[in-house]
Coordinates of C-alpha atoms and ligand atoms in Angstrom, one line a residue:
M1046 CA 68.5 55.0 94.7
D1047 CA 69.7 58.5 94.3
L1048 CA 67.7 61.7 93.8
L1049 CA 68.9 65.0 92.4
V1050 CA 66.4 68.0 92.5
L1051 CA 67.4 70.5 89.8
S1052 CA 66.0 73.9 88.9
G1053 CA 64.2 73.0 85.8
I1054 CA 64.1 70.8 82.7
E1055 CA 67.1 72.5 81.1
A1056 CA 69.2 71.7 84.2
I1057 CA 67.9 68.1 84.0
G1058 CA 69.0 67.9 80.3
R1059 CA 72.5 69.3 81.1
K1060 CA 73.0 66.9 84.0
A1061 CA 71.7 63.9 82.1
A1062 CA 74.0 64.6 79.2
S1063 CA 77.0 64.9 81.5
I1064 CA 76.1 61.5 83.1
F1065 CA 75.6 60.0 79.7
Y1066 CA 79.1 61.2 78.7
E1067 CA 80.8 59.9 81.9
L1068 CA 79.1 56.5 81.7
S1069 CA 79.9 56.2 78.0
E1070 CA 83.6 56.8 78.7
S1071 CA 83.8 54.3 81.5
S1072 CA 81.7 51.7 79.6
I1073 CA 83.8 52.0 76.5
A1074 CA 87.1 51.9 78.5
S1075 CA 86.0 48.7 80.3
R1076 CA 83.8 46.9 77.7
G1077 CA 84.6 48.6 74.4
R1078 CA 81.1 49.8 73.8
F1079 CA 78.3 51.8 75.4
A1080 CA 74.8 50.3 75.0
V1081 CA 72.0 52.7 75.9
A1082 CA 68.2 52.6 75.7
L1083 CA 66.5 56.0 75.3
S1084 CA 62.9 57.0 76.0
G1085 CA 60.5 59.1 74.0
G1086 CA 58.1 61.8 75.1
S1087 CA 58.9 65.5 75.6
T1088 CA 61.2 65.5 78.7
P1089 CA 64.3 63.9 77.1
K1090 CA 64.3 66.4 74.2
G1091 CA 66.6 68.9 75.9
F1092 CA 68.9 66.1 77.1
L1093 CA 69.2 64.8 73.6
R1094 CA 69.8 68.3 72.2
V1095 CA 72.6 68.9 74.6
L1096 CA 74.1 65.5 73.8
G1097 CA 74.0 66.2 70.1
S1098 CA 75.6 69.7 70.4
R1099 CA 77.8 70.1 73.5
Y1100 CA 78.9 66.4 73.4
Q1101 CA 78.8 65.9 69.6
K1102 CA 82.6 65.8 69.5
K1103 CA 83.2 64.4 73.0
V1104 CA 81.4 61.1 73.1
Q1105 CA 83.0 58.2 71.2
W1106 CA 79.8 57.8 69.2
D1107 CA 81.2 55.1 66.9
R1108 CA 81.2 52.8 70.0
V1109 CA 77.7 53.7 71.0
E1110 CA 74.7 51.3 70.4
V1111 CA 71.4 53.2 70.7
F1112 CA 68.3 51.3 71.5
F1113 CA 64.8 52.5 72.6
A1114 CA 63.1 51.7 75.9
D1115 CA 59.9 51.7 73.9
E1116 CA 58.4 52.7 70.5
R1117 CA 55.0 53.5 69.2
L1118 CA 53.9 51.3 66.3
V1119 CA 53.7 54.2 63.8
P1120 CA 55.8 54.9 60.7
A1121 CA 59.3 56.2 61.4
G1122 CA 58.4 59.7 60.1
H1123 CA 55.2 59.9 62.2
E1124 CA 55.1 62.7 64.8
E1125 CA 54.4 60.1 67.5
S1126 CA 57.5 58.1 66.6
N1127 CA 60.2 58.0 69.3
Y1128 CA 62.7 57.1 66.7
R1129 CA 61.8 60.2 64.8
M1130 CA 62.2 62.4 67.8
V1131 CA 65.5 60.9 68.8
R1132 CA 66.8 61.1 65.2
E1133 CA 65.8 64.8 64.9
E1134 CA 67.3 65.7 68.3
L1135 CA 70.4 63.6 68.3
L1136 CA 71.0 60.7 65.8
S1137 CA 71.1 62.8 62.6
G1138 CA 74.3 64.5 63.9
I1139 CA 76.2 61.6 65.2
P1140 CA 77.7 58.3 63.9
A1141 CA 76.1 56.0 66.6
R1142 CA 74.5 52.7 65.6
A1143 CA 70.7 53.1 66.2
H1144 CA 68.5 50.0 66.5
R1145 CA 65.2 51.2 65.4
V1146 CA 62.1 49.2 66.3
R1147 CA 60.6 48.1 62.9
A1148 CA 57.4 49.8 63.8
E1149 CA 56.0 49.4 60.3
L1150 CA 55.6 45.6 61.0
E1151 CA 52.9 43.7 62.8
P1152 CA 53.4 44.1 66.6
E1153 CA 54.6 40.5 67.2
D1154 CA 57.1 40.6 64.3
A1155 CA 58.4 44.0 65.4
A1156 CA 58.9 42.7 68.9
L1157 CA 60.7 39.5 67.7
I1158 CA 63.0 41.3 65.3
Y1159 CA 63.8 44.0 68.0
E1160 CA 64.6 41.2 70.5
A1161 CA 66.9 39.5 67.9
E1162 CA 68.8 42.8 67.4
I1163 CA 69.2 43.2 71.2
R1164 CA 70.5 39.6 71.4
Q1165 CA 72.9 40.3 68.5
V1166 CA 74.6 43.0 70.6
F1167 CA 74.3 41.4 74.0
G1168 CA 74.4 37.7 73.2
A1169 CA 72.3 35.1 75.0
G1170 CA 70.9 35.8 78.5
L1171 CA 69.5 39.0 80.0
P1172 CA 71.0 42.1 78.4
D1173 CA 72.8 44.5 80.7
F1174 CA 72.4 47.9 79.2
D1175 CA 75.0 50.3 80.3
L1176 CA 72.4 53.0 80.7
I1177 CA 68.6 53.1 80.3
V1178 CA 67.0 56.6 80.3
L1179 CA 63.4 56.6 81.4
G1180 CA 60.6 59.1 81.8
M1181 CA 57.5 58.8 83.9
G1182 CA 53.9 59.6 83.0
E1183 CA 51.4 61.2 85.4
D1184 CA 49.9 57.7 85.8
G1185 CA 53.2 56.3 86.8
H1186 CA 53.9 54.5 83.5
T1187 CA 57.5 54.2 82.2
A1188 CA 58.6 53.0 78.8
S1189 CA 55.4 51.5 77.6
L1190 CA 54.7 49.7 80.9
F1191 CA 51.3 51.1 82.0
P1192 CA 49.5 50.4 85.3
G1193 CA 47.6 47.1 85.2
S1194 CA 49.2 46.0 82.0
R1195 CA 49.8 42.2 81.6
V1196 CA 53.3 43.0 80.2
L1197 CA 54.3 44.0 83.7
Q1198 CA 54.3 40.2 84.5
E1199 CA 56.4 39.3 81.4
T1200 CA 59.6 37.5 82.4
G1201 CA 60.6 35.5 79.3
R1202 CA 60.8 38.2 76.6
L1203 CA 63.2 41.1 76.3
A1204 CA 60.8 43.2 74.3
A1205 CA 57.0 42.7 74.0
P1206 CA 54.1 44.2 72.1
V1207 CA 51.5 46.0 74.2
Y1208 CA 48.2 47.8 73.3
V1209 CA 47.5 50.8 75.4
E1210 CA 43.7 51.0 75.4
R1211 CA 43.6 54.5 77.0
L1212 CA 45.8 55.9 74.3
K1213 CA 44.5 53.6 71.5
S1214 CA 48.2 53.1 70.9
S1215 CA 50.1 49.9 69.9
R1216 CA 53.6 49.8 71.2
I1217 CA 56.8 47.7 71.7
T1218 CA 58.4 48.0 75.2
L1219 CA 61.4 46.6 76.9
T1220 CA 60.2 44.4 79.7
L1221 CA 60.9 44.9 83.4
P1222 CA 63.5 42.1 83.7
V1223 CA 65.6 43.8 81.0
I1224 CA 65.2 47.3 82.6
N1225 CA 66.0 46.0 86.0
N1226 CA 69.2 44.3 84.7
A1227 CA 70.7 47.6 83.5
R1228 CA 73.9 48.7 85.0
N1229 CA 72.6 52.3 85.3
I1230 CA 69.1 53.7 85.1
V1231 CA 68.3 57.5 85.1
F1232 CA 64.8 58.8 85.3
L1233 CA 64.1 62.3 83.9
V1234 CA 61.0 63.8 85.5
S1235 CA 59.9 67.4 85.1
G1236 CA 56.8 69.5 85.9
R1237 CA 54.2 70.0 88.6
S1238 CA 51.8 67.6 86.9
K1239 CA 54.1 64.7 87.9
A1240 CA 54.6 65.8 91.5
R1241 CA 51.8 63.7 93.1
T1242 CA 52.9 60.5 91.3
L1243 CA 56.5 61.2 92.0
R1244 CA 55.9 61.6 95.7
R1245 CA 54.1 58.2 95.7
V1246 CA 56.9 56.5 93.9
L1247 CA 59.7 58.0 95.9
G1248 CA 57.8 57.6 99.1
G1249 CA 57.3 53.8 98.6
K1250 CA 53.6 54.2 98.3
G1251 CA 53.4 53.5 94.6
E1252 CA 53.9 49.7 94.5
D1253 CA 51.2 49.4 91.9
L1254 CA 52.9 51.9 89.6
P1255 CA 55.3 50.7 86.9
A1256 CA 57.9 53.4 87.6
A1257 CA 58.0 52.0 91.2
R1258 CA 58.8 48.6 89.8
V1259 CA 62.0 49.9 88.4
R1260 CA 64.5 48.6 91.0
P1261 CA 67.7 47.6 89.3
A1262 CA 69.1 44.3 90.8
G1263 CA 72.7 45.4 90.8
G1264 CA 72.7 48.7 88.9
S1265 CA 72.4 52.3 89.9
L1266 CA 69.1 54.2 90.0
L1267 CA 69.1 58.0 89.8
W1268 CA 66.1 60.2 89.7
L1269 CA 66.8 63.6 88.0
V1270 CA 63.8 65.7 88.8
D1271 CA 63.1 69.4 88.8
E1272 CA 61.7 71.5 91.7
A1273 CA 58.3 71.6 90.1
A1274 CA 58.0 67.8 90.0
Y1275 CA 59.4 67.6 93.5
S1276 CA 57.1 70.2 94.9
S1277 CA 54.6 69.1 97.6
Ligands
LIG1993 C1 56.9 57.2 75.5 C2 57.9 57.2 76.6 C3 57.1 57.3 77.9 C4 57.5 58.7 78.5 C5 56.5 59.1 79.5 C6 56.8 60.6 79.9 O1 57.2 56.5 74.5 O2 56.0 58.0 75.6 O3 58.8 56.2 76.6 O4 57.3 56.3 78.9 O5 58.8 58.6 79.1 O6 55.2 59.1 78.9 O7 56.7 61.4 78.8 P1 57.0 63.0 78.9 O8 58.4 63.1 79.0 O9 56.5 63.5 77.6 O10 56.2 63.5 80.1

């Protein structure tokens, strides 16, 4: 596991966009495509904006398959929609293929259809995303894997429906086996409010936290954090 402490969220966005570009070039060169899963929330917005501007003409977007680490089950235009945020910050300006979670469907149907789309790109077996970009909540959740959730034990499904009681939010999330089978995982963590949880996760004292359960079997794991999140 690698850790980079940067000055702030803008620096995280620039570094993450540069890593995205480098990985896309090497993945496309060796496997003809770059399959990435993006997270929602506020932290990745700057990263996506840099990708869509500075890298708009550099990335071979027509070889890029964009998936989502998780999605809230709200209409695509809803302010809570991760797809909406990623479309506004990145997808609207590039010719990548985006695999939207059909969030307008019933949770089980949305999960099954999303899983079928993943299998269409990766084939049978466990998908090996070239890159999964994750955030972390103050409670140590990542994607829509929340502390104490039964979905943390899911081993058979690639994507599963989950109801987050605390947020009264129905979601679809990639499961831990899929996340941990990625070739590269990058966490983006910014802000003092995350410092306590980040210290626990990085210090090996956060076993119960979903973000601490992200340990790619053979892939790389990089934490891009800012000084505020890394502060004691
Ligand atoms: C989501 C994200 C979620 C996010 C964390 C951190 O759909 O909300 O996938 O896991 O990464 O909640 O969110 P912030 O970046 O807004 O702090």
